[in-house]
Coordinates of C-alpha atoms in Angstrom, one line a residue:
Chain A
X1355 CA 111.1 143.0 106.0
X1356 CA 111.5 141.3 109.3
X1357 CA 108.1 141.3 110.1
X1358 CA 106.4 141.2 106.9
X1359 CA 108.2 137.4 106.8
X1360 CA 106.8 136.8 111.0
X1361 CA 103.6 137.9 110.0
X1362 CA 104.1 135.7 106.7
X1363 CA 104.6 132.8 108.8
X1364 CA 101.8 133.4 111.5
X1365 CA 99.2 133.3 109.2
X1366 CA 100.5 130.0 107.3
X1367 CA 100.9 128.3 110.7
X1368 CA 97.6 129.5 112.3
X1369 CA 96.1 128.2 108.9
X1370 CA 97.3 124.9 108.7
X1371 CA 96.5 124.4 112.9
X1372 CA 92.9 125.4 111.4
X1373 CA 93.5 122.9 108.5
X1374 CA 94.3 120.2 111.1
X1375 CA 91.8 120.7 114.0
X1376 CA 89.5 120.6 110.9
X1377 CA 90.6 117.3 110.2
X1378 CA 91.0 116.1 113.8
X1379 CA 86.9 117.6 114.8
X1380 CA 85.3 116.1 111.0
X1381 CA 86.8 112.0 111.7
X1382 CA 87.2 112.6 115.6
X1383 CA 90.3 111.8 116.2
X1384 CA 91.5 112.0 119.9
X1385 CA 94.5 114.2 121.4
X1386 CA 97.0 110.9 120.4
X1387 CA 96.7 111.6 116.2
X1388 CA 95.9 115.0 116.1
X1389 CA 96.4 117.5 119.7
X1390 CA 93.6 120.0 120.8
X1391 CA 94.7 123.2 121.2
X1392 CA 94.4 122.4 125.2
X1393 CA 97.1 120.1 124.8
X1394 CA 99.0 121.8 122.6
X1395 CA 99.4 125.5 124.9
X1396 CA 100.2 122.5 127.9
X1397 CA 103.3 121.4 125.6
X1398 CA 103.7 124.8 124.4
X1399 CA 104.6 126.0 128.2
X1400 CA 107.0 122.4 128.8
X1401 CA 108.7 122.4 126.3
X1402 CA 108.9 126.0 124.5
X1403 CA 112.5 127.5 126.3
X1404 CA 114.2 124.2 125.6
X1405 CA 113.2 123.5 122.5
X1406 CA 113.7 127.3 122.0
X1407 CA 117.6 126.7 122.7
X1408 CA 117.5 123.4 120.4
X1409 CA 116.3 125.8 117.7
X1410 CA 119.5 128.7 118.5
X1411 CA 121.6 125.5 118.5
X1412 CA 120.8 124.7 115.2
X1413 CA 120.6 128.1 114.3
X1414 CA 124.1 128.9 115.0
X1415 CA 125.5 126.1 113.3
X1416 CA 122.7 126.5 109.7
X1417 CA 124.9 130.4 110.0
X1418 CA 127.7 129.1 110.6
X1419 CA 127.4 126.5 108.1
X1420 CA 125.9 129.2 105.3
X1421 CA 128.5 131.4 106.4
X1422 CA 130.5 128.8 104.8
X1423 CA 129.4 127.7 101.8
X1424 CA 128.7 131.9 101.2
X1425 CA 132.5 131.9 101.1
X1426 CA 133.8 129.0 99.3
X1427 CA 130.9 128.9 96.7
X1428 CA 132.3 132.6 95.9
X1429 CA 136.0 131.4 96.0
X1430 CA 134.6 128.7 93.4
X1431 CA 131.5 131.2 91.5
X1432 CA 134.9 133.4 91.1
X1433 CA 137.1 131.2 89.9
X1434 CA 134.6 129.7 87.5
X1435 CA 132.7 132.7 85.8
X1436 CA 136.0 132.9 82.5
X1437 CA 135.2 131.2 79.8
X1438 CA 138.5 129.1 79.6
X1439 CA 139.1 125.3 80.3
X1440 CA 139.6 126.0 84.4
X1441 CA 136.5 127.7 84.2
X1442 CA 134.1 125.4 82.5
X1443 CA 135.9 122.2 84.4
X1444 CA 134.6 124.3 87.6
X1445 CA 131.2 124.9 86.2
X1446 CA 130.3 121.4 84.8
X1447 CA 131.8 120.1 87.4
X1448 CA 129.6 122.4 90.0
X1449 CA 126.4 121.2 87.9
X1450 CA 127.3 117.2 87.6
X1451 CA 127.8 117.0 91.5
X1452 CA 124.8 119.5 92.7
X1453 CA 122.7 116.8 90.8
X1454 CA 123.2 114.7 94.2
X1455 CA 121.2 113.7 97.1
X1456 CA 123.4 115.5 99.4
X1457 CA 121.4 114.0 102.1
X1458 CA 122.3 110.7 101.2
X1459 CA 125.8 111.2 102.4
X1460 CA 124.8 111.7 105.8
X1461 CA 125.2 108.5 107.0
X1462 CA 128.3 107.9 105.4
X1463 CA 129.5 111.1 107.0
X1464 CA 128.6 110.2 110.6
X1465 CA 129.6 107.3 110.3
X1466 CA 133.2 109.0 109.7
X1467 CA 133.0 111.5 111.4
X1468 CA 130.8 110.9 114.6
X1469 CA 127.4 112.3 115.7
X1470 CA 129.4 115.8 117.2
X1471 CA 129.2 119.3 115.6
X1472 CA 132.2 119.0 112.5
X1473 CA 128.9 116.2 110.7
X1474 CA 125.6 118.6 111.2
X1475 CA 128.2 121.6 109.9
X1476 CA 129.7 119.9 106.5
X1477 CA 125.7 118.8 106.6
X1478 CA 124.5 122.1 106.8
X1479 CA 127.0 123.9 104.4
X1480 CA 126.6 121.0 102.1
X1481 CA 123.3 120.8 101.3
X1482 CA 123.3 125.0 101.0
X1483 CA 126.2 125.5 98.7
X1484 CA 125.4 123.4 95.4
X1485 CA 122.4 126.1 94.8
X1486 CA 124.1 128.8 95.9
X1487 CA 127.4 128.1 93.6
X1488 CA 125.0 127.7 91.2
X1489 CA 123.6 130.8 91.5
X1490 CA 126.6 132.6 92.1
X1491 CA 128.5 130.8 89.0
X1492 CA 125.4 132.3 86.9
X1493 CA 125.7 136.0 88.1
X1494 CA 129.6 135.9 87.4
X1495 CA 129.6 134.4 84.8
X1496 CA 127.4 135.9 82.5
X1497 CA 128.7 139.8 81.5
X1498 CA 127.0 143.0 82.0
X1499 CA 128.4 144.7 78.6
X1500 CA 127.4 148.3 79.1
X1501 CA 129.3 148.6 82.4
X1502 CA 131.7 146.5 81.1
X1503 CA 133.0 148.2 77.7
X1504 CA 133.4 151.0 79.4
X1505 CA 136.6 150.0 81.6
X1506 CA 137.5 147.2 78.9
X1507 CA 137.9 149.7 76.6
X1508 CA 139.5 152.4 78.4
X1509 CA 142.3 149.2 80.0
X1510 CA 141.0 149.9 83.2
X1511 CA 139.5 146.4 83.7
X1512 CA 140.7 144.5 86.1
X1513 CA 139.1 140.5 88.1
X1514 CA 138.4 142.0 91.7
X1515 CA 136.7 145.5 88.9
X1516 CA 134.8 142.1 86.8
X1517 CA 133.3 140.7 90.4
X1518 CA 132.0 143.7 92.2
X1519 CA 129.8 145.0 88.9
X1520 CA 128.6 141.6 87.9
X1521 CA 127.8 141.3 92.5
X1522 CA 126.5 145.2 91.8
X1523 CA 124.5 144.8 89.2
X1524 CA 123.0 141.3 90.4
X1525 CA 122.4 142.6 94.2
X1526 CA 118.6 142.0 94.4
X1527 CA 119.2 138.2 92.9
X1528 CA 122.2 137.2 95.3
X1529 CA 120.5 138.9 97.8
X1530 CA 117.8 136.7 97.6
X1531 CA 119.2 133.2 97.1
X1532 CA 122.0 134.3 100.1
X1533 CA 118.1 134.2 101.4
X1534 CA 116.8 131.1 100.6
X1535 CA 119.7 129.2 101.3
X1536 CA 119.3 129.6 105.3
X1537 CA 116.5 127.8 104.8
X1538 CA 118.0 125.3 103.1
X1539 CA 120.7 125.9 105.4
X1540 CA 118.3 125.1 108.3
X1541 CA 116.9 121.9 106.5
X1542 CA 120.3 120.7 106.3
X1543 CA 121.5 121.4 109.8
X1544 CA 117.9 119.7 110.7
X1545 CA 118.2 116.5 108.4
X1546 CA 121.3 116.2 109.9
X1547 CA 119.9 116.1 113.4
X1548 CA 117.0 113.8 112.3
X1549 CA 119.7 111.3 110.8
X1550 CA 122.3 111.3 113.7
X1551 CA 123.2 114.1 116.3
X1552 CA 122.8 114.6 120.1
X1553 CA 121.6 117.6 120.0
X1554 CA 119.6 120.3 117.8
X1555 CA 115.8 120.8 117.3
X1556 CA 116.2 118.0 114.7
X1557 CA 117.0 115.3 117.4
X1558 CA 114.3 116.7 120.0
X1559 CA 112.0 116.4 116.3
X1560 CA 113.0 112.7 116.3
X1561 CA 111.9 112.3 120.0
X1562 CA 109.2 114.2 119.8
X1563 CA 108.1 111.1 116.8
X1564 CA 109.4 108.0 118.9
X1565 CA 106.8 109.4 121.1
X1566 CA 104.5 110.2 118.9
X1567 CA 103.7 113.3 119.9
X1568 CA 102.2 115.6 117.9
X1569 CA 102.2 118.6 120.1
X1570 CA 105.4 118.6 120.2
X1571 CA 106.2 118.0 116.6
X1572 CA 104.0 121.6 116.7
X1573 CA 105.8 123.7 118.9
X1574 CA 109.0 122.4 117.1
X1575 CA 107.4 123.5 114.0
X1576 CA 106.3 127.2 115.5
X1577 CA 109.8 127.8 117.4
X1578 CA 111.4 127.2 113.8
X1579 CA 109.7 128.9 111.8
X1580 CA 109.4 132.2 113.8
X1581 CA 113.4 132.1 114.1
X1582 CA 113.7 131.2 110.5
X1583 CA 111.8 133.9 109.5
X1584 CA 113.6 136.3 111.9
X1585 CA 116.6 135.1 110.2
X1586 CA 116.0 135.6 106.6
X1587 CA 114.3 138.8 107.6
X1588 CA 117.6 140.1 109.0
X1589 CA 119.7 138.7 106.2
X1590 CA 117.3 140.1 103.5
X1591 CA 118.0 143.9 105.9
X1592 CA 121.2 143.2 105.4
X1593 CA 121.3 143.4 101.3
X1594 CA 119.3 145.7 101.1
X1595 CA 121.2 148.4 103.5
X1596 CA 124.8 147.2 101.4
X1597 CA 122.5 147.8 98.9
X1598 CA 122.0 151.1 99.5
X1599 CA 124.9 152.2 101.0
X1600 CA 126.9 150.8 97.9
X1601 CA 124.7 152.8 96.0
X1602 CA 125.1 155.9 97.5
X1603 CA 129.1 155.3 97.8
X1604 CA 129.0 154.8 94.3
X1605 CA 127.3 158.2 93.1
X1606 CA 129.8 159.7 95.5
X1607 CA 132.2 158.9 93.1
X1608 CA 130.8 159.3 89.9
X1609 CA 130.1 162.9 91.2
Chain B
X1455 CA 75.9 76.5 59.7
X1456 CA 74.1 79.3 61.8
X1457 CA 72.8 77.2 63.6
X1458 CA 76.2 75.5 64.6
X1459 CA 77.8 78.7 65.1
X1460 CA 74.8 79.9 67.6
X1461 CA 75.2 76.8 69.1
X1462 CA 79.3 77.4 70.3
X1463 CA 78.4 81.4 71.4
X1464 CA 75.4 79.8 73.9
X1465 CA 78.1 76.9 74.6
X1466 CA 80.9 79.5 75.5
X1467 CA 78.6 82.6 77.6
X1468 CA 77.4 79.2 78.9
X1469 CA 81.3 78.6 80.6
X1470 CA 81.6 81.6 81.7
X1471 CA 78.6 82.3 83.1
X1472 CA 79.7 79.2 85.4
X1473 CA 83.2 80.8 86.0
X1474 CA 81.5 83.6 87.3
X1475 CA 78.7 82.0 89.2
X1476 CA 82.3 79.5 91.1
X1477 CA 84.6 83.1 91.0
X1478 CA 82.4 85.1 92.3
X1479 CA 81.1 84.0 96.3
X1480 CA 84.8 83.3 96.9
X1481 CA 85.5 86.8 96.2
X1482 CA 82.5 88.2 97.1
X1483 CA 83.2 86.0 100.9
X1484 CA 86.2 87.2 101.3
X1485 CA 86.7 90.6 103.5
X1486 CA 89.4 93.2 103.3
X1487 CA 91.3 93.9 106.4
X1488 CA 94.6 95.7 106.6
X1489 CA 97.5 95.0 109.1
X1490 CA 100.0 97.3 110.0
X1491 CA 102.5 95.8 111.6
X1492 CA 105.9 97.7 113.7
X1493 CA 109.0 96.5 112.5
X1494 CA 110.5 95.7 108.9
X1495 CA 109.5 92.4 107.1
X1496 CA 112.5 90.3 109.2
X1497 CA 112.2 87.5 111.6
X1498 CA 110.1 89.5 114.2
X1499 CA 107.4 89.5 112.3
X1500 CA 107.5 85.4 110.9
X1501 CA 104.3 84.0 112.4
X1502 CA 102.0 87.2 110.8
X1503 CA 103.7 86.3 107.4
X1504 CA 103.4 82.2 107.6
X1505 CA 99.9 83.3 108.4
X1506 CA 98.6 84.8 104.9
X1507 CA 101.6 82.6 102.9
X1508 CA 99.6 79.7 104.0
X1509 CA 96.2 80.7 103.5
X1510 CA 95.2 80.8 106.9
X1511 CA 93.8 84.3 106.5
X1512 CA 92.1 83.1 103.4
X1513 CA 90.9 79.9 105.2
X1514 CA 89.6 82.6 108.1
X1515 CA 87.5 83.8 104.7
X1516 CA 89.9 87.4 105.2
X1517 CA 92.0 89.3 102.7
X1518 CA 94.8 90.5 104.5
X1519 CA 96.7 93.4 103.8
X1520 CA 100.1 93.5 105.8
X1521 CA 102.4 96.6 106.1
X1522 CA 106.0 96.5 106.5
X1523 CA 106.6 99.0 110.1
X1524 CA 108.9 101.5 111.0
X1525 CA 109.7 103.7 113.3
X1526 CA 107.8 106.9 111.4
X1527 CA 105.0 104.1 110.6
X1528 CA 102.6 103.8 114.1
X1529 CA 99.8 101.5 114.0
X1530 CA 97.2 103.3 116.3
X1531 CA 97.7 106.6 113.8
X1532 CA 96.4 104.4 111.1
X1533 CA 93.7 102.3 113.1
X1534 CA 91.6 106.1 114.3
X1535 CA 92.3 106.8 110.7
X1536 CA 90.6 104.0 108.9
X1537 CA 93.8 102.9 107.2
X1538 CA 93.7 99.8 109.4
X1539 CA 92.1 97.3 111.2
X1540 CA 94.7 95.7 112.6
X1541 CA 98.0 97.2 113.9
X1542 CA 101.2 96.0 115.8
X1543 CA 102.1 99.1 118.7
X1544 CA 104.2 98.4 122.1
X1545 CA 103.0 98.8 124.9
X1546 CA 104.1 102.2 126.0
X1547 CA 102.7 103.6 122.8
X1548 CA 99.4 101.8 123.7
X1549 CA 99.3 103.4 126.7
X1550 CA 100.2 106.4 125.4
X1551 CA 97.7 106.8 123.5
X1552 CA 94.7 105.7 125.6
X1553 CA 96.2 109.0 128.0
X1554 CA 95.4 110.8 125.2
X1555 CA 92.0 109.0 124.7
X1556 CA 93.1 107.1 121.9
X1557 CA 90.3 104.4 121.2
X1558 CA 91.9 101.5 120.5
X1559 CA 92.5 97.9 121.9
X1560 CA 95.2 94.9 123.5
X1561 CA 93.4 91.7 121.5
X1562 CA 96.4 89.8 121.7
X1563 CA 100.3 89.9 123.6
X1564 CA 102.8 88.4 120.4
X1565 CA 106.0 88.8 122.8
X1566 CA 105.8 87.6 126.0
X1567 CA 109.0 88.3 127.0
X1568 CA 110.4 91.9 126.0
X1569 CA 113.2 92.3 122.7
X1570 CA 114.6 94.8 124.3
X1571 CA 117.4 94.6 126.4
X1572 CA 121.1 95.3 126.1
X1573 CA 123.7 93.7 124.6
X1574 CA 127.5 94.0 125.9
X1575 CA 130.9 92.1 125.8
X1576 CA 131.9 88.7 127.6
X1577 CA 135.3 90.6 128.9
X1578 CA 133.9 93.4 131.2
X1579 CA 132.2 92.0 134.2
X1580 CA 128.9 90.3 134.0
X1581 CA 126.3 92.4 135.0
X1582 CA 124.4 89.8 138.3
X1583 CA 122.8 92.5 139.5
X1584 CA 121.4 96.2 138.7
X1585 CA 124.0 97.5 141.4
X1586 CA 126.9 96.2 138.4
X1587 CA 125.8 98.9 135.8
X1588 CA 127.7 101.7 137.6
X1589 CA 129.9 103.0 136.6
X1590 CA 128.7 101.5 132.6
X1591 CA 129.0 103.3 129.6
X1592 CA 124.7 103.0 128.8
X1593 CA 123.6 103.6 125.6
X1594 CA 119.6 104.4 125.7
X1595 CA 117.5 105.4 122.7
X1596 CA 116.6 108.9 124.1
X1597 CA 112.5 109.2 124.0
X1598 CA 112.2 105.4 123.2
X1599 CA 110.7 102.2 125.2
X1600 CA 114.2 101.5 126.3
X1601 CA 115.4 105.2 127.7
X1602 CA 112.5 104.1 130.7
X1603 CA 113.2 100.6 131.1
X1604 CA 116.6 101.8 131.6
X1605 CA 115.3 104.3 134.3
X1606 CA 113.1 102.1 136.3
X1607 CA 115.9 100.1 136.8
X1608 CA 118.3 103.0 137.7
X1609 CA 115.3 103.7 140.2
X1610 CA 115.1 100.4 141.2
X1611 CA 118.9 99.8 142.0
X1612 CA 119.3 103.7 143.4
X1613 CA 121.4 104.5 141.1
X1614 CA 121.9 108.2 139.3
X1615 CA 122.7 110.0 136.1
X1616 CA 125.9 110.1 137.8
X1617 CA 126.9 106.5 138.8
X1618 CA 127.2 106.1 135.3
X1619 CA 127.5 107.5 131.7
X1620 CA 124.3 107.6 129.5
X1621 CA 125.0 108.0 125.8
X1622 CA 122.4 108.9 123.1
X1623 CA 122.2 105.5 120.4
X1624 CA 120.4 105.5 116.8
X1625 CA 120.2 102.5 114.7
X1626 CA 124.5 102.7 114.2
X1627 CA 126.6 100.2 116.5
X1628 CA 129.7 101.9 115.4
X1629 CA 129.6 103.2 118.8
X1630 CA 129.2 100.0 120.5
X1631 CA 132.3 98.6 118.0
X1632 CA 134.5 101.3 119.0
X1633 CA 134.2 100.2 122.3
X1634 CA 132.6 103.6 123.2
X1635 CA 129.9 102.1 124.5
X1636 CA 129.7 99.7 126.9
X1637 CA 126.3 98.3 127.3
X1638 CA 124.2 98.7 124.0
X1639 CA 120.3 98.8 124.0
X1640 CA 119.3 96.2 120.7
X1641 CA 116.1 94.0 120.3
X1642 CA 117.3 91.5 121.4
X1643 CA 116.1 88.7 118.8
X1644 CA 116.9 90.9 115.8
X1645 CA 120.1 93.8 115.8
X1646 CA 120.9 91.6 118.8
X1647 CA 121.8 88.7 116.4
X1648 CA 123.8 90.5 114.2
X1649 CA 125.9 92.2 116.9
X1650 CA 126.2 88.4 118.3
X1651 CA 127.1 87.5 115.1
X1652 CA 129.4 89.7 114.0
X1653 CA 131.4 89.9 117.0
X1654 CA 131.7 86.5 116.6
X1655 CA 133.1 86.4 113.8
X1656 CA 136.0 89.0 115.4
X1657 CA 136.6 86.1 118.4
X1658 CA 134.8 88.4 120.8
X1659 CA 132.0 86.6 122.8
X1660 CA 128.8 88.7 124.4
X1661 CA 126.3 88.7 127.7
X1662 CA 122.9 89.9 127.4
X1663 CA 121.4 92.1 130.0
X1664 CA 117.7 91.5 129.9
X1665 CA 115.2 93.8 131.8
X1666 CA 112.8 90.6 133.1
X1667 CA 115.4 88.6 135.5
X1668 CA 115.5 91.9 137.9
X1669 CA 111.7 92.5 137.4
X1670 CA 111.0 94.7 135.2
X1671 CA 108.7 93.1 132.5
X1672 CA 107.7 95.9 130.0
X1673 CA 105.3 95.1 127.8
X1674 CA 106.0 94.6 124.0
X1675 CA 104.7 94.2 120.7
X1676 CA 100.7 93.5 121.0
X1677 CA 98.4 93.0 118.2
X1678 CA 95.5 96.1 119.0
X1679 CA 92.0 97.2 117.3
X1680 CA 90.1 100.1 116.9
X1681 CA 86.9 100.0 120.0
X1682 CA 84.8 100.2 116.5
X1683 CA 86.2 97.6 115.5
X1684 CA 85.9 95.7 118.1
X1685 CA 82.0 96.2 119.1
X1686 CA 80.8 96.0 115.7
X1687 CA 82.7 93.3 113.7
X1688 CA 83.4 91.3 116.5
X1689 CA 83.7 88.3 114.1
X1690 CA 86.2 89.6 111.9
X1691 CA 88.4 90.4 115.0
X1692 CA 88.3 86.3 115.9
X1693 CA 88.9 85.2 112.4
X1694 CA 91.5 87.6 112.2
X1695 CA 93.3 86.8 115.5
X1696 CA 92.6 83.1 114.9
X1697 CA 93.8 82.9 112.4
X1698 CA 97.2 84.9 112.6
X1699 CA 97.8 83.3 115.9
X1700 CA 97.7 79.6 114.6
X1701 CA 100.4 81.5 112.1
X1702 CA 102.1 82.0 115.1
X1703 CA 101.6 79.0 116.8
X1704 CA 103.1 77.0 112.9
X1705 CA 106.3 79.0 112.3
X1706 CA 107.3 78.7 116.4
X1707 CA 106.9 75.3 115.7
X1708 CA 110.8 74.6 115.0
X1709 CA 108.8 71.1 113.1
X1710 CA 108.0 74.2 110.5
X1711 CA 111.5 76.0 110.8
X1712 CA 112.2 75.7 107.2
X1713 CA 109.0 76.7 105.9
X1714 CA 108.4 79.5 108.4
X1715 CA 112.2 80.9 106.7
X1716 CA 111.9 80.1 104.1
X1717 CA 108.5 82.4 103.8
X1718 CA 110.8 85.8 105.8
X1719 CA 113.8 84.9 103.2
X1720 CA 111.3 86.2 100.3
X1721 CA 111.1 89.0 101.8
X1722 CA 113.8 89.8 104.5
X1723 CA 116.1 90.4 101.6
X1724 CA 118.8 92.5 104.4
X1725 CA 120.2 89.4 106.5
X1726 CA 121.9 85.7 105.4
X1727 CA 120.2 83.0 105.9
X1728 CA 122.8 82.4 109.0
X1729 CA 121.1 85.1 110.7
X1730 CA 118.0 84.5 110.0
X1731 CA 118.3 81.0 111.4
X1732 CA 119.2 82.8 114.7
X1733 CA 116.8 85.2 114.5
X1734 CA 114.0 82.2 114.1
X1735 CA 115.2 80.7 117.3
X1736 CA 115.5 83.8 119.4
X1737 CA 111.8 85.0 118.4
X1738 CA 111.0 81.4 119.4
X1739 CA 111.7 82.2 123.5
X1740 CA 110.9 85.0 122.8
X1741 CA 107.1 84.6 121.9
X1742 CA 106.5 81.3 123.5
X1743 CA 109.3 80.6 126.1
X1744 CA 107.9 77.3 127.1
X1745 CA 106.0 74.9 125.1
X1746 CA 102.5 74.7 127.7
X1747 CA 102.3 78.4 126.7
X1748 CA 99.1 79.9 124.6
X1749 CA 101.2 82.3 121.9
X1750 CA 99.0 85.6 122.7
X1751 CA 98.5 84.7 125.7
X1752 CA 97.6 88.1 127.3
X1753 CA 100.5 89.2 130.6
X1754 CA 97.5 92.2 132.6
X1755 CA 100.2 92.3 135.8
X1756 CA 103.0 93.1 133.4
X1757 CA 100.6 96.1 131.8
X1758 CA 99.9 97.0 134.4
X1759 CA 103.9 97.0 136.0
X1760 CA 104.2 98.8 132.6
X1761 CA 101.3 101.3 133.4
X1762 CA 102.9 102.1 136.4
X1763 CA 106.5 102.9 135.7
X1764 CA 104.9 105.4 132.6
X1765 CA 102.8 106.9 135.2
X1766 CA 105.9 106.8 137.6
X1767 CA 108.3 108.1 134.8
X1768 CA 105.4 110.7 133.9
X1769 CA 104.7 109.8 130.5
X1770 CA 101.3 109.8 130.8
X1771 CA 99.3 111.8 133.1
X1772 CA 96.8 110.2 134.6
X1773 CA 96.2 106.2 135.0
X1774 CA 94.6 104.6 132.0
X1775 CA 92.8 101.4 133.4
X1776 CA 95.1 99.3 130.8
X1777 CA 93.3 95.9 132.4
X1778 CA 89.7 97.6 130.8
X1779 CA 91.4 97.5 127.5
X1780 CA 93.0 94.2 127.7
X1781 CA 90.8 91.7 125.8
X1782 CA 91.7 88.2 125.5
X1783 CA 89.7 86.6 122.7
X1784 CA 89.3 83.4 122.5

């Protein structure tokens, strides 16, 4: 899973670079507009190490922001799974708030909280929180009647069991959503850094943009792509392992 | 009856043909030109807008589409890609592009004094020498030309990064207003006026720190075009520049202040009349610092100094012989 993602990214990246080089060649553009291969390699030599640490800095915020989002989404999702008035209220509120473009709030966050760690974390978690919440709400509010019926009629159903059944039955979906939300969290962090932060790869991209240095931007995109692919691959692998272990332990109980 | 109807139709056709014949040459003569500015529509581009609104471009047989700029929009890229025929770029952009093989020429230098300056409150000691920068909390835009200018000033004064507190800044003035940064980079004629006005309302006065006063003449916005345009269509370049500079001369003439402000007001919705009035005065001081100066004059020495600074700061790999890329169109 991990290597598959990296290979996929490398293929897409290479095709994109080839496409840019083709445009450069056809339109006879200078290295200022689209850098040639030697300049890209030279720039990589100069900035790769710096950008790697910048991406790791961004990733640390991403992971933390995503973790916060997952906790929040599951807490609210579990609370809102019921068809009671509070459940309906949570669902309606979540659907309405998620329709608002969170990025538009970023300048206000930066004015109030400054351009440090907290602002980046807040924006990253807000951007990936709502899509996560909607998926978790959808999963948690949908009964798995075949399984749940047994526990309900035997009087053994508790909320913890209900959550567990629904999570287990939709584990693939949850893994995909969590893995996908990593991209959102990363995008959120980069946008936050791009707008106002003083650290991270988004900030470095902004500096490169000031200098109209596409070679630097291409290197930044490469490092981001590789690292986010690895992170998503790791998340998917963890999801697979949890699923396998859970299946085995459940089988054990049944036997 | 039939004859009458025929005559009416013939009359209508004749009139339509006459209109068509009269109208066609005047549109056919106008050559479409795209002009990409460096920044948003405000008083900084008063001359460009003036030339358009007062019909100077039209008189020259040009239909100019003035396109607003922004940090993400780059006139040099657009020249190469063919989206623009003329553009405005700062000297550092031009020199960087030449270093990477771009085929462009500078045909006029709009700002004779760089508007990139630093603002600070008068309750702080005045910066009379570069040594007065020591110990200050100074804002710079990392990657921007203000960083290059400040580094040059530090080098000139023998100041190291340990002698000052450098903070990266953006468009949001909050750190300056909250006094987290003492010396804040601004475009003297736009943000500088806004901040000065804002602080004046709080009873605070300001100074501006101008690097040119300390011998650092880093060239700012200039009009550029592509090598192809200059070589293949020199007559269009001449007409465009003639009309453009006529617009700038008129807009910077205090007698035309009212018209210039009215023109800018139509497109600049972000500022009020009072701010725009002050911005126009500040812009005039930077574009036409003394009345005898012809707007658009290219200061070759300042360009050479800018190139030298960029070489020293390792922002370019080799000399681009900037003087060969400066064409003072008559």
